[in-house]
Amino acid sequence: MEAEWRTQLHANMYLGKKERIRLGEAITRYCESRKGTPSYKGILSCANVIAAHLPISKYIDELQSHDLERFKQRRSDSGICNQTILHNLGLVRGTWKFASKLGYQVSQLEFPQLKIAKPPVRFLSDVEESNLLVSLDPRREGPGLAPLNERSERIQQMLQDSYDLAVILLDTGGRYSEIANIEWTRIDMDARTINLWRTKVSNGLILHMTDRVYQILLRRQGNGRYVFQNKAGGARGYSTQSIRKAIKKTGLEGCRVHSFRHTLATRLLRSGMNLYEVKEILGHAKIETTMTYAHLELNETAIKARNLINAANSQRHHCQMRTAA
């Protein structure tokens, strides 16, 4: 489809004039170009928001920076957080670049700047993790769930998927999309390794499975292409509602699915790994990103220093006692 559009545009450009396209149609075409990607559902959701708050009947070359600024202000006044507004504007930016790439007329735009406050690093304690996994237990019973022996196979599989996904995220420190959409071709059960490709930073890493990750993958082995499949047999995509509900039920204030990644980083540092080693495990492109956890490493270093000083003081005290005797 994109090839046909390019052919048509090439002809128009040959005549010396670029074709125009309305914002709404450009958004539709951009969304179509993203079909089949893990972010497709989120893109469609953003497209609905844009359609409700921006003049999509305008030609995209008529769109002005002040239209975007007004959009930002209205969304902000409605209580929408800056992160969500940035996602919405990201769709407009993507559409704008896509239209320009295809040769349509586009205006010069300056996109609004929004500050995103960095929350403190939130990680789970051992007790919190245990409580969360109890809340995610696929065999659990409670409000809103049919008795175990009366549940449909599909519902039970969804519960199992959420539990398994949470454990693998906790033990690998992978980004949600890296684990939720992973294919079986990247899993080596004999070597007990996961060949994780980091799409966000375009690098890869061979991770060795923990015992519980191995047991989960051993149980999940099947004929599908993906470890976690949606109803159509494709990649799971972004579907975190069940895990988020369990987080809320467990009372984990300030915790998100991404906190599982922080949890692994924290445990590795507290077990003696340095920041550069943790950088490799997490797949950070730059050490500056890993420096988010620098205070944890400094804390562990301070604890080691205290223990060494205590040991030295104790040894000196014993020597003095022996000398006095």
Tab-separated table of C-alpha atoms in Angstrom:
chain	number	residue	atom	x	y	z
A	1	MET	CA	0.000	0.000	0.000
A	2	GLU	CA	2.807	2.408	0.872
A	3	ALA	CA	4.416	1.633	-2.526
A	4	GLU	CA	1.211	2.751	-4.314
A	5	TRP	CA	1.151	6.003	-2.346
A	6	ARG	CA	4.798	6.615	-3.226
A	7	THR	CA	4.114	6.031	-6.940
A	8	GLN	CA	1.301	8.546	-6.890
A	9	LEU	CA	3.337	11.075	-4.971
A	10	HIS	CA	6.316	10.647	-7.278
A	11	ALA	CA	4.129	11.623	-10.207
A	12	ASN	CA	2.897	14.701	-8.362
A	13	MET	CA	6.395	15.705	-7.382
A	14	TYR	CA	7.565	15.254	-10.965
A	15	LEU	CA	5.061	17.939	-11.925
A	16	GLY	CA	6.641	20.195	-9.346
A	17	LYS	CA	3.901	20.299	-6.738
A	18	LYS	CA	3.545	18.152	-3.638
A	19	GLU	CA	0.179	16.615	-2.887
A	20	ARG	CA	-1.725	17.656	0.228
A	21	ILE	CA	-3.245	15.322	2.798
A	22	ARG	CA	-5.649	16.004	5.636
A	23	LEU	CA	-4.465	15.347	9.181
A	24	GLY	CA	-7.130	12.690	9.797
A	25	GLU	CA	-6.196	10.703	6.686
A	26	ALA	CA	-2.496	11.025	7.457
A	27	ILE	CA	-3.108	9.631	10.958
A	28	THR	CA	-5.091	6.714	9.493
A	29	ARG	CA	-2.302	5.877	7.068
A	30	TYR	CA	0.334	6.163	9.761
A	31	CYS	CA	-1.671	3.799	11.991
A	32	GLU	CA	-1.976	1.318	9.106
A	33	SER	CA	1.802	1.392	8.688
A	34	ARG	CA	2.167	0.366	12.345
A	35	LYS	CA	-0.280	-2.525	12.177
A	36	GLY	CA	1.204	-5.729	13.540
A	37	THR	CA	3.576	-3.955	15.935
A	38	PRO	CA	3.280	-4.399	19.731
A	39	SER	CA	2.405	-0.701	20.097
A	40	TYR	CA	-0.466	-0.785	17.563
A	41	LYS	CA	-3.275	-0.798	20.159
A	42	GLY	CA	-1.738	2.132	21.989
A	43	ILE	CA	-1.355	4.042	18.727
A	44	LEU	CA	-5.045	3.542	17.910
A	45	SER	CA	-5.978	4.781	21.372
A	46	CYS	CA	-3.876	7.919	20.869
A	47	ALA	CA	-5.445	8.406	17.425
A	48	ASN	CA	-8.908	8.552	19.019
A	49	VAL	CA	-7.709	11.216	21.457
A	50	ILE	CA	-6.176	13.289	18.658
A	51	ALA	CA	-9.377	13.030	16.598
A	52	ALA	CA	-11.351	14.437	19.536
A	53	HIS	CA	-9.034	17.350	20.292
A	54	LEU	CA	-7.279	18.436	17.080
A	55	PRO	CA	-8.776	19.723	13.793
A	56	ILE	CA	-8.242	16.534	11.772
A	57	SER	CA	-10.157	17.944	8.795
A	58	LYS	CA	-7.330	20.438	8.303
A	59	TYR	CA	-4.628	19.699	5.762
A	60	ILE	CA	-1.520	18.662	7.614
A	61	ASP	CA	0.411	21.558	6.066
A	62	GLU	CA	-2.111	23.904	7.726
A	63	LEU	CA	-1.396	22.503	11.182
A	64	GLN	CA	0.436	25.085	13.280
A	65	SER	CA	2.542	24.950	16.410
A	66	HIS	CA	-0.125	26.881	18.313
A	67	ASP	CA	-2.620	24.052	17.554
A	68	LEU	CA	-0.293	21.679	19.400
A	69	GLU	CA	0.215	24.137	22.235
A	70	ARG	CA	-3.560	24.506	22.679
A	71	PHE	CA	-3.920	20.709	22.622
A	72	LYS	CA	-1.314	20.402	25.367
A	73	GLN	CA	-2.992	23.080	27.491
A	74	ARG	CA	-6.485	21.598	27.166
A	75	ARG	CA	-5.296	18.132	28.081
A	76	SER	CA	-3.319	19.481	30.999
A	77	ASP	CA	-6.300	21.504	32.243
A	78	SER	CA	-8.367	18.286	32.095
A	79	GLY	CA	-5.994	16.669	34.572
A	80	ILE	CA	-4.131	14.490	32.052
A	81	CYS	CA	-0.555	13.799	33.150
A	82	ASN	CA	2.391	15.050	31.096
A	83	GLN	CA	3.522	11.532	30.215
A	84	THR	CA	0.169	10.768	28.557
A	85	ILE	CA	0.163	14.106	26.730
A	86	LEU	CA	3.642	13.324	25.404
A	87	HIS	CA	2.383	9.968	24.093
A	88	ASN	CA	-0.467	11.758	22.315
A	89	LEU	CA	1.877	14.318	20.779
A	90	GLY	CA	4.195	11.477	19.825
A	91	LEU	CA	1.492	10.177	17.491
A	92	VAL	CA	1.176	13.609	15.856
A	93	ARG	CA	4.957	13.791	15.458
A	94	GLY	CA	5.075	10.288	13.976
A	95	THR	CA	2.255	11.133	11.531
A	96	TRP	CA	3.917	14.416	10.558
A	97	LYS	CA	7.241	12.693	9.818
A	98	PHE	CA	5.488	9.851	7.972
A	99	ALA	CA	3.603	12.289	5.718
A	100	SER	CA	6.802	14.198	4.981
A	101	LYS	CA	8.611	10.948	4.190
A	102	LEU	CA	5.898	10.057	1.674
A	103	GLY	CA	6.313	13.426	-0.009
A	104	TYR	CA	3.226	15.282	1.179
A	105	GLN	CA	3.262	18.976	2.004
A	106	VAL	CA	3.830	19.531	5.730
A	107	SER	CA	4.191	22.669	7.813
A	108	GLN	CA	7.126	23.495	10.057
A	109	LEU	CA	6.150	22.558	13.587
A	110	GLU	CA	7.605	23.091	17.024
A	111	PHE	CA	6.309	20.525	19.470
A	112	PRO	CA	5.485	21.592	23.044
A	113	GLN	CA	7.976	20.780	25.755
A	114	LEU	CA	6.741	18.985	28.856
A	115	LYS	CA	8.666	18.144	31.985
A	116	ILE	CA	8.409	14.601	33.260
A	117	ALA	CA	9.203	14.346	36.948
A	118	LYS	CA	11.344	11.306	37.611
A	119	PRO	CA	9.825	9.287	40.443
A	120	PRO	CA	12.176	7.680	42.972
A	121	VAL	CA	13.309	4.189	42.079
A	122	ARG	CA	10.623	1.804	43.353
A	123	PHE	CA	11.605	-1.810	43.866
A	124	LEU	CA	10.000	-4.726	45.644
A	125	SER	CA	11.236	-6.218	48.884
A	126	ASP	CA	11.244	-10.009	49.175
A	127	VAL	CA	8.051	-9.874	51.234
A	128	GLU	CA	6.325	-7.578	48.733
A	129	GLU	CA	7.245	-9.891	45.870
A	130	SER	CA	5.882	-12.907	47.730
A	131	ASN	CA	2.623	-11.079	48.472
A	132	LEU	CA	2.296	-9.959	44.856
A	133	LEU	CA	2.751	-13.486	43.535
A	134	VAL	CA	0.065	-14.689	45.950
A	135	SER	CA	-2.264	-12.063	44.441
A	136	LEU	CA	-1.339	-13.316	40.962
A	137	ASP	CA	-1.631	-17.020	41.791
A	138	PRO	CA	-3.606	-18.474	38.847
A	139	ARG	CA	-5.343	-20.934	41.179
A	140	ARG	CA	-6.571	-18.218	43.511
A	141	GLU	CA	-10.244	-17.751	44.207
A	142	GLY	CA	-12.045	-14.570	45.131
A	143	PRO	CA	-14.477	-11.834	44.018
A	144	GLY	CA	-14.948	-11.682	40.267
A	145	LEU	CA	-13.502	-15.143	39.659
A	146	ALA	CA	-15.493	-18.300	39.032
A	147	PRO	CA	-14.545	-21.312	41.176
A	148	LEU	CA	-11.403	-22.979	39.844
A	149	ASN	CA	-13.241	-26.053	38.530
A	150	GLU	CA	-15.781	-23.885	36.687
A	151	ARG	CA	-13.432	-21.471	34.906
A	152	SER	CA	-13.092	-21.441	31.152
A	153	GLU	CA	-9.804	-22.594	29.703
A	154	ARG	CA	-9.237	-19.125	28.250
A	155	ILE	CA	-9.687	-17.330	31.606
A	156	GLN	CA	-7.404	-19.778	33.379
A	157	GLN	CA	-4.753	-19.307	30.697
A	158	MET	CA	-4.950	-15.528	31.059
A	159	LEU	CA	-4.385	-15.819	34.812
A	160	GLN	CA	-1.476	-18.197	34.262
A	161	ASP	CA	0.051	-15.883	31.644
A	162	SER	CA	0.015	-12.910	34.025
A	163	TYR	CA	1.679	-14.908	36.797
A	164	ASP	CA	4.331	-16.391	34.496
A	165	LEU	CA	5.058	-13.044	32.862
A	166	ALA	CA	5.512	-11.330	36.231
A	167	VAL	CA	8.007	-13.960	37.413
A	168	ILE	CA	10.041	-13.800	34.201
A	169	LEU	CA	10.120	-10.002	34.346
A	170	LEU	CA	11.300	-10.127	37.953
A	171	ASP	CA	14.068	-12.639	37.256
A	172	THR	CA	15.356	-11.249	33.938
A	173	GLY	CA	14.906	-7.515	34.421
A	174	GLY	CA	13.668	-7.380	30.839
A	175	ARG	CA	11.540	-4.537	29.546
A	176	TYR	CA	7.880	-5.486	29.311
A	177	SER	CA	7.801	-5.593	25.495
A	178	GLU	CA	11.007	-7.650	25.331
A	179	ILE	CA	9.503	-10.458	27.411
A	180	ALA	CA	5.798	-10.206	26.554
A	181	ASN	CA	6.512	-10.457	22.814
A	182	ILE	CA	9.432	-12.885	22.839
A	183	GLU	CA	9.455	-15.759	20.333
A	184	TRP	CA	10.360	-19.360	21.101
A	185	THR	CA	13.220	-19.142	18.581
A	186	ARG	CA	15.031	-17.007	21.154
A	187	ILE	CA	14.685	-19.625	23.873
A	188	ASP	CA	17.250	-22.434	24.227
A	189	MET	CA	15.863	-24.907	26.763
A	190	ASP	CA	18.893	-27.211	26.533
A	191	ALA	CA	21.348	-24.430	27.358
A	192	ARG	CA	18.780	-22.734	29.620
A	193	THR	CA	19.377	-19.387	27.941
A	194	ILE	CA	17.254	-16.541	26.566
A	195	ASN	CA	18.591	-14.613	23.592
A	196	LEU	CA	17.050	-11.277	24.445
A	197	TRP	CA	16.938	-8.625	21.722
A	198	ARG	CA	16.622	-5.089	23.088
A	199	THR	CA	14.565	-3.295	20.450
A	200	LYS	CA	14.686	0.021	22.312
A	201	VAL	CA	18.490	0.230	22.176
A	202	SER	CA	19.173	-2.252	19.336
A	203	ASN	CA	21.421	-4.607	21.256
A	204	GLY	CA	21.204	-8.192	22.399
A	205	LEU	CA	22.219	-10.287	25.384
A	206	ILE	CA	22.224	-13.955	26.302
A	207	LEU	CA	20.515	-14.323	29.686
A	208	HIS	CA	20.762	-17.501	31.731
A	209	MET	CA	17.471	-18.691	33.188
A	210	THR	CA	16.876	-18.870	36.897
A	211	ASP	CA	15.419	-22.172	38.089
A	212	ARG	CA	11.889	-20.824	38.323
A	213	VAL	CA	12.070	-19.212	34.851
A	214	TYR	CA	13.251	-22.543	33.441
A	215	GLN	CA	10.351	-24.403	35.085
A	216	ILE	CA	7.846	-21.863	33.730
A	217	LEU	CA	9.187	-22.094	30.167
A	218	LEU	CA	9.361	-25.879	30.388
A	219	ARG	CA	5.684	-25.963	31.316
A	220	ARG	CA	4.737	-23.436	28.622
A	221	GLN	CA	6.452	-25.157	25.707
A	222	GLY	CA	4.023	-25.516	22.833
A	223	ASN	CA	3.536	-25.147	19.116
A	224	GLY	CA	2.953	-21.400	18.981
A	225	ARG	CA	5.409	-18.844	17.693
A	226	TYR	CA	5.351	-16.733	20.844
A	227	VAL	CA	5.884	-17.628	24.493
A	228	PHE	CA	2.931	-15.376	25.392
A	229	GLN	CA	0.192	-15.313	22.766
A	230	ASN	CA	-2.941	-13.261	22.302
A	231	LYS	CA	-6.271	-14.795	21.279
A	232	ALA	CA	-5.273	-14.750	17.601
A	233	GLY	CA	-1.965	-16.526	18.253
A	234	GLY	CA	0.111	-13.367	17.776
A	235	ALA	CA	2.395	-11.570	20.204
A	236	ARG	CA	0.755	-10.672	23.532
A	237	GLY	CA	1.357	-6.940	23.066
A	238	TYR	CA	0.775	-4.448	25.862
A	239	SER	CA	-1.689	-6.059	28.251
A	240	THR	CA	-0.885	-5.354	31.902
A	241	GLN	CA	-4.314	-4.896	33.473
A	242	SER	CA	-4.231	-8.160	35.443
A	243	ILE	CA	-0.772	-7.445	36.850
A	244	ARG	CA	-1.693	-3.852	37.704
A	245	LYS	CA	-4.818	-5.054	39.511
A	246	ALA	CA	-2.687	-7.459	41.545
A	247	ILE	CA	-0.272	-4.639	42.410
A	248	LYS	CA	-3.185	-2.516	43.640
A	249	LYS	CA	-4.743	-5.417	45.546
A	250	THR	CA	-1.423	-6.105	47.284
A	251	GLY	CA	-1.188	-2.450	48.341
A	252	LEU	CA	2.139	-1.749	46.635
A	253	GLU	CA	2.106	2.048	46.580
A	254	GLY	CA	4.090	3.640	43.751
A	255	CYS	CA	4.740	0.275	42.115
A	256	ARG	CA	4.410	-0.268	38.360
A	257	VAL	CA	5.264	-3.157	36.065
A	258	HIS	CA	8.548	-1.372	35.286
A	259	SER	CA	9.355	-1.610	39.009
A	260	PHE	CA	10.106	-5.303	38.419
A	261	ARG	CA	13.120	-4.183	36.371
A	262	HIS	CA	14.229	-1.887	39.201
A	263	THR	CA	13.833	-4.827	41.584
A	264	LEU	CA	16.330	-6.980	39.689
A	265	ALA	CA	18.817	-4.109	39.397
A	266	THR	CA	18.591	-3.480	43.142
A	267	ARG	CA	19.103	-7.136	44.021
A	268	LEU	CA	22.103	-7.460	41.704
A	269	LEU	CA	23.787	-4.407	43.232
A	270	ARG	CA	23.083	-5.607	46.762
A	271	SER	CA	24.569	-8.976	45.853
A	272	GLY	CA	27.884	-7.380	44.885
A	273	MET	CA	27.588	-6.545	41.172
A	274	ASN	CA	28.873	-3.147	40.100
A	275	LEU	CA	27.037	-0.613	37.949
A	276	TYR	CA	28.836	-1.621	34.750
A	277	GLU	CA	27.824	-5.250	35.205
A	278	VAL	CA	24.222	-4.255	35.901
A	279	LYS	CA	24.298	-2.030	32.793
A	280	GLU	CA	25.016	-5.098	30.645
A	281	ILE	CA	22.283	-7.191	32.257
A	282	LEU	CA	19.671	-4.453	31.836
A	283	GLY	CA	20.796	-3.648	28.295
A	284	HIS	CA	21.323	0.060	28.869
A	285	ALA	CA	22.985	1.821	25.943
A	286	LYS	CA	24.726	4.313	28.256
A	287	ILE	CA	26.101	4.039	31.777
A	288	GLU	CA	24.297	7.327	32.585
A	289	THR	CA	21.003	5.411	32.537
A	290	THR	CA	22.323	2.847	35.009
A	291	MET	CA	23.524	5.661	37.268
A	292	THR	CA	19.882	5.847	38.397
A	293	TYR	CA	20.905	3.102	40.812
A	294	ALA	CA	24.212	4.694	41.854
A	295	HIS	CA	22.900	5.570	45.320
A	296	LEU	CA	22.233	1.871	45.929
A	297	GLU	CA	25.798	0.940	45.036
A	298	LEU	CA	27.103	3.732	47.266
A	299	ASN	CA	24.921	2.467	50.102
A	300	GLU	CA	26.279	-1.064	49.726
A	301	THR	CA	29.827	0.332	49.610
A	302	ALA	CA	29.145	2.268	52.827
A	303	ILE	CA	27.846	-0.914	54.477
A	304	LYS	CA	31.003	-2.798	53.425
A	305	ALA	CA	33.139	0.015	54.805
A	306	ARG	CA	31.280	-0.095	58.122
A	307	ASN	CA	31.714	-3.868	58.372
A	308	LEU	CA	35.437	-3.621	57.614
A	309	ILE	CA	35.913	-0.902	60.233
A	310	ASN	CA	33.909	-2.895	62.792
A	311	ALA	CA	36.064	-5.966	62.080
A	312	ALA	CA	39.269	-3.932	62.398
A	313	ASN	CA	38.090	-2.304	65.637
A	314	SER	CA	37.116	-5.698	67.056
A	315	GLN	CA	40.493	-7.199	66.155
A	316	ARG	CA	42.340	-4.250	67.693
A	317	HIS	CA	40.248	-4.531	70.863
A	318	HIS	CA	41.056	-8.234	71.208
A	319	CYS	CA	44.770	-7.512	70.738
A	320	GLN	CA	44.652	-4.837	73.438
A	321	MET	CA	42.854	-7.213	75.796
A	322	ARG	CA	45.477	-9.900	75.280
A	323	THR	CA	48.283	-7.392	75.831
A	324	ALA	CA	46.673	-6.156	79.071
A	325	ALA	CA	46.326	-9.740	80.298
